[in-house]
Coordinates of C-alpha atoms and ligand atoms in Angstrom, one line a residue:
X1 CA 4.6 43.6 18.4
X2 CA 1.5 45.3 17.0
X3 CA 0.4 43.9 13.7
X4 CA -0.9 45.9 10.7
X5 CA -4.5 47.3 10.9
X6 CA -7.3 45.1 9.8
X7 CA -8.5 46.0 6.4
X8 CA -12.2 46.0 5.4
X9 CA -11.9 42.8 3.2
X10 CA -10.1 41.1 6.1
X11 CA -12.9 41.9 8.5
X12 CA -15.5 40.9 6.0
X13 CA -13.7 37.6 5.4
X14 CA -13.5 37.0 9.2
X15 CA -17.2 37.7 9.7
X16 CA -18.1 35.4 6.8
X17 CA -16.0 32.6 8.2
X18 CA -17.6 32.9 11.6
X19 CA -21.2 33.7 10.8
X20 CA -21.7 31.8 7.5
X21 CA -19.2 29.0 7.7
X22 CA -19.4 28.6 11.5
X23 CA -15.7 27.9 11.7
X24 CA -14.0 27.4 15.0
X25 CA -10.9 29.4 15.8
X26 CA -8.3 26.9 14.6
X27 CA -9.9 26.7 11.2
X28 CA -10.2 30.4 10.5
X29 CA -7.6 31.7 8.2
X30 CA -6.9 35.3 7.3
X31 CA -3.7 35.8 5.4
X32 CA -1.2 37.9 7.4
X33 CA -3.1 37.5 10.7
X34 CA -2.0 35.3 13.6
X35 CA -4.4 33.1 15.5
X36 CA -4.1 35.5 18.5
X37 CA -5.0 38.5 16.3
X38 CA -7.9 36.6 14.8
X39 CA -9.1 35.7 18.3
X40 CA -8.9 39.2 19.5
X41 CA -10.7 40.6 16.5
X42 CA -13.4 38.0 16.8
X43 CA -13.9 39.1 20.5
X44 CA -14.1 42.8 19.4
X45 CA -16.6 42.0 16.7
X46 CA -18.7 39.9 19.2
X47 CA -18.7 42.8 21.7
X48 CA -19.7 45.2 18.9
X49 CA -22.7 42.9 18.1
X50 CA -21.5 42.2 14.5
X51 CA -21.6 38.4 14.8
X52 CA -25.3 38.1 15.5
X53 CA -24.7 35.7 18.3
X54 CA -22.8 33.2 16.1
X55 CA -19.9 33.3 18.5
X56 CA -20.9 33.8 22.2
X57 CA -17.3 33.6 23.6
X58 CA -16.5 32.3 26.9
X59 CA -17.2 34.6 29.9
X60 CA -14.1 34.4 32.1
X61 CA -15.0 35.5 35.5
X62 CA -11.8 36.5 37.3
X63 CA -11.3 35.2 40.8
X64 CA -11.9 37.9 43.4
X65 CA -9.7 38.4 46.4
X66 CA -12.5 37.3 48.9
X67 CA -13.0 34.1 46.9
X68 CA -9.3 33.3 47.0
X69 CA -9.3 34.0 50.7
X70 CA -12.2 31.6 51.3
X71 CA -10.5 29.0 49.1
X72 CA -7.4 29.3 51.1
X73 CA -9.3 28.8 54.3
X74 CA -11.3 25.9 53.0
X75 CA -8.2 24.1 51.8
X76 CA -5.7 25.0 54.5
X77 CA -7.8 25.3 57.6
X78 CA -10.4 22.7 56.9
X79 CA -8.5 20.5 54.5
X80 CA -11.4 20.4 52.0
X81 CA -10.8 19.0 48.5
X82 CA -11.7 20.8 45.3
X83 CA -14.5 18.3 44.6
X84 CA -16.0 18.8 48.1
X85 CA -15.9 22.6 47.8
X86 CA -17.6 22.3 44.4
X87 CA -20.1 19.7 45.7
X88 CA -21.2 21.8 48.6
X89 CA -21.3 25.0 46.5
X90 CA -18.9 26.7 48.9
X91 CA -17.7 28.9 46.1
X92 CA -20.9 29.5 44.1
X93 CA -20.3 29.5 40.4
X94 CA -16.9 27.8 40.5
X95 CA -16.6 24.4 39.1
X96 CA -14.5 21.6 40.5
X97 CA -12.0 22.1 37.7
X98 CA -11.6 25.8 38.2
X99 CA -11.2 25.3 41.9
X100 CA -8.7 22.6 41.4
X101 CA -6.7 24.8 39.0
X102 CA -6.7 27.7 41.4
X103 CA -5.5 25.5 44.2
X104 CA -2.7 24.3 41.9
X105 CA -1.7 27.9 41.1
X106 CA -1.6 28.9 44.7
X107 CA 0.0 25.8 46.1
X108 CA -3.1 25.0 48.2
X109 CA -4.4 21.5 48.8
X110 CA -3.7 18.7 51.2
X111 CA -0.1 17.3 51.0
X112 CA -1.3 14.0 52.5
X113 CA -3.8 13.5 49.8
X114 CA -1.3 14.4 47.1
X115 CA 1.2 11.9 48.7
X116 CA -1.5 9.2 48.9
X117 CA -2.2 9.7 45.2
X118 CA 1.4 9.4 44.4
X119 CA 1.8 6.2 46.4
X120 CA -1.5 4.7 45.3
X121 CA -1.1 1.0 46.0
X122 CA -0.6 -1.3 43.1
X123 CA -2.2 -4.7 43.1
X124 CA -0.2 -7.7 42.3
X125 CA -1.7 -9.9 39.6
X126 CA -3.3 -12.4 42.0
X127 CA -4.9 -9.8 44.1
X128 CA -6.1 -7.8 41.1
X129 CA -7.9 -10.9 39.8
X130 CA -9.5 -11.4 43.2
X131 CA -10.6 -7.8 43.2
X132 CA -12.1 -8.0 39.7
X133 CA -14.0 -11.2 40.7
X134 CA -15.3 -9.4 43.7
X135 CA -16.5 -6.5 41.6
X136 CA -18.3 -8.8 39.2
X137 CA -20.0 -10.8 42.0
X138 CA -20.7 -9.8 45.6
X139 CA -19.5 -6.2 45.0
X140 CA -21.6 -5.7 41.9
X141 CA -24.1 -3.3 43.4
X142 CA -22.1 -2.0 46.3
X143 CA -21.3 1.7 46.3
X144 CA -17.8 2.4 45.1
X145 CA -17.1 4.3 48.3
X146 CA -17.9 1.2 50.4
X147 CA -15.7 -1.0 48.2
X148 CA -12.9 1.5 48.4
X149 CA -13.0 1.5 52.2
X150 CA -13.1 -2.3 52.3
X151 CA -10.2 -2.8 49.9
X152 CA -8.1 0.2 51.0
X153 CA -8.3 1.9 47.7
X154 CA -9.3 5.3 46.4
X155 CA -12.8 5.6 45.3
X156 CA -11.6 6.7 41.9
X157 CA -9.6 3.5 41.5
X158 CA -12.8 1.5 42.1
X159 CA -14.7 3.4 39.5
X160 CA -11.9 3.1 37.0
X161 CA -11.9 -0.7 37.5
X162 CA -15.7 -0.8 37.0
X163 CA -15.4 1.3 33.9
X164 CA -12.7 -1.0 32.5
X165 CA -14.9 -4.1 33.3
X166 CA -17.9 -2.4 31.7
X167 CA -19.9 -2.7 34.9
X168 CA -20.0 0.8 36.2
X169 CA -23.0 1.7 38.3
X170 CA -25.4 4.0 36.7
X171 CA -25.4 7.5 38.0
X172 CA -28.6 6.8 39.8
X173 CA -27.3 3.6 41.4
X174 CA -24.2 5.4 42.6
X175 CA -25.8 8.5 43.9
X176 CA -28.9 7.1 45.4
X177 CA -26.9 4.7 47.5
X178 CA -27.6 5.4 51.2
X179 CA -23.9 5.4 51.9
X180 CA -23.2 8.2 49.6
X181 CA -26.0 10.3 51.0
X182 CA -25.0 9.5 54.6
X183 CA -21.4 10.5 53.9
X184 CA -22.4 13.7 52.3
X185 CA -24.7 14.6 55.2
X186 CA -22.0 13.8 57.7
X187 CA -19.4 15.9 55.9
X188 CA -21.8 18.8 55.7
X189 CA -22.7 18.6 59.4
X190 CA -19.0 18.3 60.3
X191 CA -18.3 21.4 58.3
X192 CA -21.0 23.4 59.9
X193 CA -20.1 22.4 63.4
X194 CA -16.4 23.1 62.8
X195 CA -17.1 26.5 61.3
X196 CA -19.6 27.4 64.1
X197 CA -17.0 26.5 66.7
X198 CA -14.2 28.5 65.1
X199 CA -16.6 31.4 64.7
X200 CA -17.6 31.3 68.3
X201 CA -14.0 31.3 69.4
X202 CA -13.3 34.3 67.2
X203 CA -16.3 36.1 68.5
X204 CA -15.4 35.5 72.2
X205 CA -11.8 36.7 71.6
X206 CA -13.0 39.8 69.8
X207 CA -15.5 40.7 72.4
X208 CA -12.9 40.5 75.2
X209 CA -10.7 42.8 73.2
X210 CA -13.6 45.2 72.7
X211 CA -14.4 45.3 76.4
X212 CA -10.8 46.2 77.2
X213 CA -10.8 48.9 74.5
X214 CA -14.1 50.3 75.9
X215 CA -12.6 50.6 79.4
X216 CA -9.6 52.4 78.0
X217 CA -11.7 54.8 76.0
X218 CA -13.9 55.6 78.9
X219 CA -10.9 57.1 80.7
X220 CA -10.1 59.4 77.8
X221 CA -11.6 62.9 77.5
X222 CA -11.2 62.8 73.7
X223 CA -13.2 59.6 73.3
X224 CA -15.8 59.3 70.5
X225 CA -19.5 59.5 71.4
X226 CA -21.1 56.4 72.8
X227 CA -23.1 54.3 70.4
X228 CA -25.5 51.5 71.1
X229 CA -25.7 48.4 68.9
X230 CA -29.3 48.0 67.7
X231 CA -28.9 44.2 67.8
X232 CA -27.1 43.2 71.0
X233 CA -27.8 46.4 72.9
X234 CA -24.2 46.8 74.0
X235 CA -23.0 50.3 74.3
X236 CA -19.8 50.7 72.3
X237 CA -18.3 53.8 70.8
X238 CA -18.9 55.4 67.5
X239 CA -15.6 54.3 66.0
X240 CA -14.4 52.1 63.2
X241 CA -13.2 49.5 65.6
X242 CA -16.8 48.8 66.7
X243 CA -19.0 49.8 63.8
X244 CA -18.7 49.3 60.1
X245 CA -18.5 52.5 58.2
X246 CA -20.5 52.9 55.0
X247 CA -20.2 55.5 52.3
X248 CA -23.1 56.1 50.1
X249 CA -23.4 58.4 47.1
X250 CA -26.7 60.1 46.5
X251 CA -27.7 63.1 44.4
X252 CA -27.4 65.1 47.6
X253 CA -23.8 64.1 48.0
X254 CA -21.7 61.5 49.8
X255 CA -23.2 60.2 53.0
X256 CA -20.9 58.6 55.6
X257 CA -22.4 56.8 58.5
X258 CA -21.9 54.0 61.0
X259 CA -23.8 50.8 60.7
X260 CA -26.7 50.4 63.2
X261 CA -25.3 47.2 64.5
X262 CA -21.9 46.5 65.8
X263 CA -19.3 44.7 63.8
X264 CA -19.8 41.5 65.8
X265 CA -23.5 41.4 65.2
X266 CA -23.0 42.4 61.6
X267 CA -20.6 39.6 61.0
X268 CA -23.0 37.2 62.7
X269 CA -25.8 38.2 60.4
X270 CA -23.6 38.0 57.4
X271 CA -22.7 34.5 58.4
X272 CA -26.1 33.1 58.8
X273 CA -26.6 31.7 55.3
X274 CA -23.4 29.7 55.8
X275 CA -24.8 27.5 58.5
X276 CA -28.3 27.5 56.9
X277 CA -27.4 26.6 53.4
X278 CA -23.8 25.8 53.4
X279 CA -23.2 28.6 50.9
X280 CA -20.8 31.6 51.2
X281 CA -22.0 33.7 48.3
X282 CA -22.0 37.4 48.3
X283 CA -24.9 38.6 50.4
X284 CA -26.7 41.8 50.5
X285 CA -26.2 43.3 53.9
X286 CA -27.9 46.5 53.2
X287 CA -30.7 45.7 55.6
X288 CA -28.2 45.1 58.3
X289 CA -26.3 48.1 57.5
X290 CA -28.9 50.8 57.2
X291 CA -27.1 54.1 57.4
X292 CA -27.6 56.1 60.6
X293 CA -27.0 59.8 60.6
X294 CA -23.8 61.1 62.2
X295 CA -20.4 59.5 62.5
Ligands
ZN1 ZN1 -24.0 44.2 68.5

């Protein structure tokens, strides 16, 4: 239901409350306007530059389809947790919380981990006392991860106990522990190895299919012209199956052309930063994909 138009005094009052009184949304009051209406108007004024930067707003970056696809693969194929994905910057710019929320919305995530969380073991009083004593004495400076393993607990539980006892490790103590670093390196290496292996399998399968297709095309009089990949030197055909097609607008008009390198080589080049840096951000493949004339 659209509300009545904003009057000049109403807008002036809103600007005054934001700019001069620095009021947060819940405290802003304009008679006859709902909080949603106030919020929307504040956003419009901010975009129009009326608020002199008093209210910056929150930039909500919507998830893109490729991001969601990667998230699905990370969680379902590799079984990664939200914190691991965030820690390794596998989805650049996404925090652990936003990843976790997205996983919830799409029913992703590891059922075993959820189940483990549900059935987290509860200590009986005697054992709890024993555990607390351990934390205060021998376990005092051990990394939480090591203690968790030793006692069959989640690392989170150990940190929660430490917090309650007022003996949590400093950030530095926790993070600089060799165990933490070793674990992190191990996981990163496992990820890279796993991805590389899957990639290799995909590539081999694809290449086999391509060779078959090339044979079939060779028999046909209406086959497209042959086209050599500038990277692997294989002779394929100038067709979408083998070469990525790029459209470019320029003052002269729209230019359509095939990539200089075949799809396999292109995919390989695009992948490189993954194994190098563990990141999957958007990459500029213009260099890989220089337009060649013809099509
Ligand atoms: Zn190639």
